[in-house]
Amino acid sequence: MKENLSAQTVLENLKAGNERYMANLASTKPLTVAPPELVEEQKPSAIILGCSDARVPVELIFDQPLGELFVIRVAGNIIAPSQIGSIEFAAEKFGTRLVVVLGHSHCGAVTACVETLINPDQYYSPNLQSIVDRIRPSVYNLHEIMTASDAEVDIDEFVNRAVRANVRMSVSQLKHGSRILEDMVTHGDLTIIGAEYDIATGRVNFLDS
Ligand SMILES: [Zn+2]
């Protein structure tokens, strides 16, 4: 059986994969139907919580083959119980050591949340509103800081900062919103980090925690 790689090794693999992607090199292991060893079981090396945005295909941007990434995608890469449960499942069942919360530039869900600050009468369906509400705390704090310090708030810059604030909030919620994950992090069995994908350049920047 495949061994569990350390979080640091997996992180280096993801960074190298993103470099290959940016360099537009063909993967050495192209996506295909599952090879025989993958039919019976999976052993993903990383868990990625990303946004549903069509421009952020996780396996492609990290140039990873089938079976390497356990991916959860939801608009705004928010943390709700089902996301935490999915991550607990993968971390416990497969022993995967690295979780990456992956936000991205020009995120529609974050922008939708920012728009509710600009226009409080903005209406979203209750279901979409539930996503916006989970993004709101990070954006709201940022809004207070920026309106206190800047005469004029640049919306694009605000959304950029809100994307990173939202990633950091999701990382924090994962670290502290689950007893299982918190224990794994405390014992050094799990690393949870944030990252941001730049749609214009293809680069993934890993954020300092
Ligand atoms: Zn998005």
Coordinates of N, CA, C and O and ligand atoms in Angstrom, one line a residue, residues 51-53 74-77 104-110, ligand 1:
C51 N -13.1 26.5 -4.6 CA -14.3 27.1 -5.0 C -14.8 26.3 -6.2 O -14.1 25.7 -6.9
S52 N -16.1 26.4 -6.5 CA -16.7 25.8 -7.6 C -16.4 26.4 -9.0 O -16.7 25.9 -10.0
D53 N -15.8 27.6 -8.9 CA -15.6 28.4 -10.1 C -15.0 27.5 -11.2 O -14.0 26.8 -11.0
V74 N -17.0 24.1 -3.3 CA -18.2 24.8 -3.0 C -18.0 26.3 -3.2 O -16.9 26.8 -3.0
A75 N -19.0 27.0 -3.7 CA -18.9 28.4 -4.0 C -18.3 29.1 -2.8 O -18.8 29.0 -1.7
G76 N -17.2 29.9 -3.0 CA -16.6 30.7 -2.0 C -15.8 29.9 -1.0 O -15.3 30.4 0.0
N77 N -15.5 28.6 -1.3 CA -14.7 27.7 -0.4 C -15.0 27.9 1.0 O -14.1 28.1 1.9
H104 N -9.5 32.0 -4.8 CA -9.0 32.5 -6.1 C -9.4 33.9 -6.4 O -10.3 34.4 -5.9
S105 N -8.6 34.5 -7.3 CA -8.9 35.9 -7.7 C -10.3 36.0 -8.4 O -10.7 35.0 -9.0
H106 N -10.9 37.1 -8.4 CA -12.2 37.3 -9.1 C -13.3 36.3 -8.7 O -14.0 35.8 -9.5
C107 N -13.3 36.0 -7.4 CA -14.3 35.0 -6.9 C -15.7 35.6 -6.8 O -15.9 36.7 -6.2
G108 N -16.6 35.0 -7.5 CA -18.0 35.5 -7.6 C -18.7 35.5 -6.3 O -19.5 36.4 -6.0
A109 N -18.4 34.5 -5.5 CA -19.1 34.3 -4.2 C -18.6 35.5 -3.2 O -19.4 36.1 -2.5
V110 N -17.3 35.7 -3.2 CA -16.8 36.8 -2.4 C -17.3 38.1 -2.9 O -17.7 39.0 -2.1
Ligands
ZN1 ZN -15.0 31.6 -6.3

